[in-house]
Coordinates of C-alpha atoms in Angstrom, one line a residue:
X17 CA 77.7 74.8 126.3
X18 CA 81.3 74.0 126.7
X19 CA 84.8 73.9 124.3
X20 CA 86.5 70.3 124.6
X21 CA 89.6 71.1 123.0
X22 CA 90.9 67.5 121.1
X23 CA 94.6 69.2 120.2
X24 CA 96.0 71.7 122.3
X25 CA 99.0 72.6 119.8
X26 CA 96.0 72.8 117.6
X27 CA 94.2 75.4 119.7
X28 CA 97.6 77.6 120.7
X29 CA 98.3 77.9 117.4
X30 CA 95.0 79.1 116.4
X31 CA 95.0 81.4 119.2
X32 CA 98.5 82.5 118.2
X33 CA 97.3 83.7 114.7
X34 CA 93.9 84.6 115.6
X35 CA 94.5 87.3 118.2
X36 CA 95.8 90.4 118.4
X37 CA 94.3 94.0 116.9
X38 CA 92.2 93.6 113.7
X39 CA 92.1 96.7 111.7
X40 CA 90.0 97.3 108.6
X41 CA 86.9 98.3 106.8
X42 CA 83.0 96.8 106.6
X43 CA 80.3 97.4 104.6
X44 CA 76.6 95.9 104.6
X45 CA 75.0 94.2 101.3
X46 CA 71.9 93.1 100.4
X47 CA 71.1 89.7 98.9
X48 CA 71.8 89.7 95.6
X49 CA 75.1 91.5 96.4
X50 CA 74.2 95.3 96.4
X51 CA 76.0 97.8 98.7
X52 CA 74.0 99.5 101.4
X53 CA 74.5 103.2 102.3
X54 CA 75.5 104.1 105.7
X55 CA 72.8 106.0 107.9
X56 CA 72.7 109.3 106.5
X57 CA 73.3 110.7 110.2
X58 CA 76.5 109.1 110.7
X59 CA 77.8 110.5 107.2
X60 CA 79.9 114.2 107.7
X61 CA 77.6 116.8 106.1
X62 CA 80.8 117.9 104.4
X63 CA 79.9 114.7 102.4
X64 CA 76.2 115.1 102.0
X65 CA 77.8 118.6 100.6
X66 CA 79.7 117.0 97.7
X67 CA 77.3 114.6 97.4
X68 CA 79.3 111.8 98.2
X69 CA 77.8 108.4 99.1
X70 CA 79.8 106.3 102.0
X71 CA 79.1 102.6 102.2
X72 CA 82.4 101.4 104.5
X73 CA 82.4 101.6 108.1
X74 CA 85.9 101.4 109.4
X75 CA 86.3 99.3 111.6
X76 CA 88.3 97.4 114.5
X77 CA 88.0 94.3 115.5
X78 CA 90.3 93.1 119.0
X79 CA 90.9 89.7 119.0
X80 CA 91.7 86.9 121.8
X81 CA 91.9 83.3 122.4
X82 CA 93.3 81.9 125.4
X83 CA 95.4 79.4 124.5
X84 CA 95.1 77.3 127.6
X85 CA 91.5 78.0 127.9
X86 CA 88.7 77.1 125.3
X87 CA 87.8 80.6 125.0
X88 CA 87.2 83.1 122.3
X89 CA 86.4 87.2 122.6
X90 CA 86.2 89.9 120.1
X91 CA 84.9 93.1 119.8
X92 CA 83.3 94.3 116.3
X93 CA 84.0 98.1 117.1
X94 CA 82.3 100.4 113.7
X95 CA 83.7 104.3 113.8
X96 CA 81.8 107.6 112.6
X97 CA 82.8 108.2 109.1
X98 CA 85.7 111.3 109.4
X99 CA 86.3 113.4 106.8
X100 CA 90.3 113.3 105.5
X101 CA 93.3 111.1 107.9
X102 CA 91.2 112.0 111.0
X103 CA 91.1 108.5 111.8
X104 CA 92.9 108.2 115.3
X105 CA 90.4 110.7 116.7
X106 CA 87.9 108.9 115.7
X107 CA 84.3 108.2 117.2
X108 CA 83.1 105.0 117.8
X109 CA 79.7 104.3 116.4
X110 CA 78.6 100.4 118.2
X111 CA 80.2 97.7 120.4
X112 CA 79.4 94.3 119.3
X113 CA 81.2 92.1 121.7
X114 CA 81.3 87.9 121.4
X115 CA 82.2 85.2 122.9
X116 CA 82.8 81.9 122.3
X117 CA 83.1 79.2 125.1
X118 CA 83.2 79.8 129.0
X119 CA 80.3 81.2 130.3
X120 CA 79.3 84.0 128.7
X121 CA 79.1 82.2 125.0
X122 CA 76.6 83.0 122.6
X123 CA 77.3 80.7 119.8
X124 CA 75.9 77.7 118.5
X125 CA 78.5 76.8 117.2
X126 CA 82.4 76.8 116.3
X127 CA 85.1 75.2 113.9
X128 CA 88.8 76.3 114.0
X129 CA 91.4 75.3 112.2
X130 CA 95.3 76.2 112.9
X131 CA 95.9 79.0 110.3
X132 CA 93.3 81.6 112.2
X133 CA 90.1 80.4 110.2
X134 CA 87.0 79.7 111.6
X135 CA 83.6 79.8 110.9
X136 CA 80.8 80.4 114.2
X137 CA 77.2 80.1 114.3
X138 CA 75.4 83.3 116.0
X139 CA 71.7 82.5 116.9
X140 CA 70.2 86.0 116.5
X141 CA 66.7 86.3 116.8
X142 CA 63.9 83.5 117.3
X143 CA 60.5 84.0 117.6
X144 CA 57.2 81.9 116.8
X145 CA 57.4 82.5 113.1
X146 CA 61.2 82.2 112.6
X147 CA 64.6 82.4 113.4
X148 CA 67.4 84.3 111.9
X149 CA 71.3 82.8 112.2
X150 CA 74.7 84.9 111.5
X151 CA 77.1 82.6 109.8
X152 CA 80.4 83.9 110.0
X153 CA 83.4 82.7 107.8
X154 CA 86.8 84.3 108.7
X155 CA 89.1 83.3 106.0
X156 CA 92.9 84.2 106.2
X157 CA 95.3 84.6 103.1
X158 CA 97.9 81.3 103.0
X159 CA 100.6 83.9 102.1
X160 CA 99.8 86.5 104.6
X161 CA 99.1 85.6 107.9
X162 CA 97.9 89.6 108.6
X163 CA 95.6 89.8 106.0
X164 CA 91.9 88.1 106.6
X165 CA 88.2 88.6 105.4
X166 CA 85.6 87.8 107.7
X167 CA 81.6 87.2 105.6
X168 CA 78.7 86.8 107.5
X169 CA 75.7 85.3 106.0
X170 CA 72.1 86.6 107.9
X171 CA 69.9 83.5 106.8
X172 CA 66.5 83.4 108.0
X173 CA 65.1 80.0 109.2
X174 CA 61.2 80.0 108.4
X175 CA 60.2 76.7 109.3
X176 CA 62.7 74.4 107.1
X177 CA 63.3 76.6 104.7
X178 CA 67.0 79.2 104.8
X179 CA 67.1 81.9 103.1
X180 CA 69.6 84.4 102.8
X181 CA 68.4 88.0 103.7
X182 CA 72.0 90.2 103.5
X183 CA 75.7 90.2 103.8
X184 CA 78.1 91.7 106.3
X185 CA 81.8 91.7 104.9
X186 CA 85.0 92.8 106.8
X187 CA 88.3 93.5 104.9
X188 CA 91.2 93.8 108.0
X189 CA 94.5 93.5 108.3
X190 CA 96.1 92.7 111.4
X191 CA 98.0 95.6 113.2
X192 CA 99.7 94.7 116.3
X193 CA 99.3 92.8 119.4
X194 CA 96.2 92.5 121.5
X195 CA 95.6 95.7 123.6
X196 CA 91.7 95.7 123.6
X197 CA 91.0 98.0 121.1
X198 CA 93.1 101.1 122.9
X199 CA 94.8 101.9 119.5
X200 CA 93.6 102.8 116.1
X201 CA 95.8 102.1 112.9
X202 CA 94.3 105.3 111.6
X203 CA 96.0 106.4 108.3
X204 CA 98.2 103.5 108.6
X205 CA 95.8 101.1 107.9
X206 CA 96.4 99.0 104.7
X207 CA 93.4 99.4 103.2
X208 CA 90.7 101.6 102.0
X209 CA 86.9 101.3 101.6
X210 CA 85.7 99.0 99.3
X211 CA 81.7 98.1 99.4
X212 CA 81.6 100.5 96.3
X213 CA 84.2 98.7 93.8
X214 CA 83.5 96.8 91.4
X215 CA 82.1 93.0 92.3
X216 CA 84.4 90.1 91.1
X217 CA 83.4 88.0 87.3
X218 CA 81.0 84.6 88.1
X219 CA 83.3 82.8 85.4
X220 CA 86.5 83.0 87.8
X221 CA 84.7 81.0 90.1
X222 CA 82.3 79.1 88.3
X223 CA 83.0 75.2 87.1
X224 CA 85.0 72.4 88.3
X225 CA 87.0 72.6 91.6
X226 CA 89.8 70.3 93.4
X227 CA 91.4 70.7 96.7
X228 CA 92.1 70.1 100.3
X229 CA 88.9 70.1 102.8
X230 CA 88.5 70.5 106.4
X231 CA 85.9 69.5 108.4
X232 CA 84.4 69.7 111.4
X233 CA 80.7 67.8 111.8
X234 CA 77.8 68.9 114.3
X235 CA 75.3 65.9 115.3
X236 CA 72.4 66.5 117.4
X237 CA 71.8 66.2 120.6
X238 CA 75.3 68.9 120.2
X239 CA 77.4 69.8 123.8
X240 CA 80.5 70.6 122.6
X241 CA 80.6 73.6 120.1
X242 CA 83.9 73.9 119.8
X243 CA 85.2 71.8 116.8
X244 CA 88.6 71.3 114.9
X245 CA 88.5 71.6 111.7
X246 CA 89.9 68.6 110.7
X247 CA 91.7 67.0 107.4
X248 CA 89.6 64.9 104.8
X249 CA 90.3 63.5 101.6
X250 CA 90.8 66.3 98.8
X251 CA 87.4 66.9 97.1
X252 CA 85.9 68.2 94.3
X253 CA 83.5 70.9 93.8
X254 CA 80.9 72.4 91.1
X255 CA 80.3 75.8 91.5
X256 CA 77.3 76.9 89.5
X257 CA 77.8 80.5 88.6
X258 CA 74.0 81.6 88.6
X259 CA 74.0 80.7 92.5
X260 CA 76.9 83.0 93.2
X261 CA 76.0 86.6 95.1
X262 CA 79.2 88.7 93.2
X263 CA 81.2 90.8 95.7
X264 CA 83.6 93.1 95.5
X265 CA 87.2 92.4 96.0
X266 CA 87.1 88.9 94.5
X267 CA 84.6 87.5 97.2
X268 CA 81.2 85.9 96.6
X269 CA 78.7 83.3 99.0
X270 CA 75.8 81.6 97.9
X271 CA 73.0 79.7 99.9
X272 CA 71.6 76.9 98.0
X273 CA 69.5 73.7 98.5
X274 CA 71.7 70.5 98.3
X275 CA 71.1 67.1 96.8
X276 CA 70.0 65.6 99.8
X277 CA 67.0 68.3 100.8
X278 CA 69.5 70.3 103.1
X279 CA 71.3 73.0 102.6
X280 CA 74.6 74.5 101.9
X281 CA 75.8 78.0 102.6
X282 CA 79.3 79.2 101.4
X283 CA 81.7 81.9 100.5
X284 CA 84.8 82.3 98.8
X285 CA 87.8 84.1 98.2
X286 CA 89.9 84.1 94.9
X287 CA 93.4 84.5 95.7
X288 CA 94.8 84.4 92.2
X289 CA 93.3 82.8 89.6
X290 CA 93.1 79.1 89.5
X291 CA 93.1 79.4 93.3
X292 CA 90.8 80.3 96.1
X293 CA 89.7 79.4 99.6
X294 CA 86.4 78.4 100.6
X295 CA 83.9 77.8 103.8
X296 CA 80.3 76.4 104.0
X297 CA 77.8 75.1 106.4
X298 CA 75.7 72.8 105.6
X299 CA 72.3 72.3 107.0
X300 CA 70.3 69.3 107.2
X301 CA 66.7 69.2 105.6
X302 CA 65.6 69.5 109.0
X303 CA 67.2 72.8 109.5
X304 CA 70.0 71.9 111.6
X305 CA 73.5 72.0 111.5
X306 CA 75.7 69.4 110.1
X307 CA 79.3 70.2 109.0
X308 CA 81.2 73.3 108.5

């Protein structure tokens, strides 16, 4: 597989806000949008003690895109739960390192667009009976270029038919330049946990939407998985609350058939009200990937 890049300023820009040291929290969810308890043997006993339950891994995430190569790599680093501002001694729990483009990629594929956004397609298991797909939407706030929310979708693919089967979200906030991960933001980390909170009102989201769109399409037979995500007319949108999974922090997804047999997976994140930014896939009936 290989990245054709069609804008260079495009891609250094993107590699400009995209890299650097990613700090932040994560936290698991089932389908319908409930948070999932960390392994009780990572959890301090001092907590088990009080009796407290810990959903949020914290988490790092180094970033970096070449910008004069068509190459992606990050690291989703998870740290044992400390007990108190212990955080810059902390242990790290799992590695998860990714790449996109070059030889060593794993995706399917890959839309970028200038602002640091993207969403990636991770095959993750295939067998006889099925295959699951990680689709991961990293969505940065217009207003603050440091602050970013990455949702993955885990979507089984059982012969045509997707369905959703749990949710990984990532609240981070960008903390310096790229160094690999050797520095924690510890207790200066803007953030705290958050799996726990309460999730976000269906009505906020729900109804009829207008706005700017950017797309990137994905035709088979597919060679180049890299894809700017590209200007298109302003569309509109009808967002059907009972479809919505509710999360906390004013984020929801959904996975839903589409008019045409396919299907469409999305998330979202409401800024203020009145305004929010969005990111789907869409999936022919076939099972394959269209558009992001």
């Amino acid at each position: 597989m290989s990245c054709v890049l069609p804008s260079i300023p495009v891609w250094e820009e993107f590699a400009r806000n995209v890299s650097g040291e990613w700090d932040g929290f994560g936290a698991d969810f089932t389908s319908k949008g409930e948070p999932i308890e960390l392994p009780e043997n990572v959890v301090p006993e001092a907590y088990r003690e009080w009796e407290v339950r810990v959903f949020d891994w914290q988490t790092q995430c180094p970033t970096i895109a070449e910008p004069e190569k068509s190459v992606l790599t990050y690291k989703l680093i998870k740290l044992l739960p400390t007990v108190g501002c212990e955080a810059d001694a902390a242990t790290r729990y799992s590695i998860d390192q990714r790449n996109i483009g070059g030889l060593d990629n794993k995706a399917s594929a890959f839309g970028y667009h200038s602002s640091g956004c993207y969403v990636a397609v991770w095959p993750m298991e295939n067998n006889d009976e099925f295959r699951l797909l990680e689709l991961e939407h990293c969505l940065v706030d217009p207003q603050n270029r440091e602050s970013r929310v990455r949702i993955n979708q885990v979507v089984r693919v059982d012969k045509m038919v997707l369905s959703l089967q749990n949710i990984k979200v990532f609240r981070e906030q960008w903390y310096g330049p790229f160094r690999n991960g050797e520095q924690l933001g510890g207790c200066a980390i803007r953030d705290s946990g958050f799996a726990s909170t309460g999730a976000m009102s269906g009505s906020e989201v729900s109804g009829e939407w207008k706005g700017s769109e950017f797309v990137a399409s994905f035709q088979s037979p597919q060679t180049n998985i890299c894809q700017e995500l590209v200007d298109e007319k302003p569309q509109k949108s009808i967002r059907d609350e009972q479809n919505l999974v509710l999360l906390p922090k004013q984020l929801w997804c959904s996975l839903k058939e589409i008019e045409d047999g396919g299907t469409s997976g999305e998330v979202g994140w409401l800024l203020e009200r009145g305004r929010a930014i969005t990111s789907k896939c869409i999936f022919s009936k076939e099972g394959k990937l269209q558009a992001s």
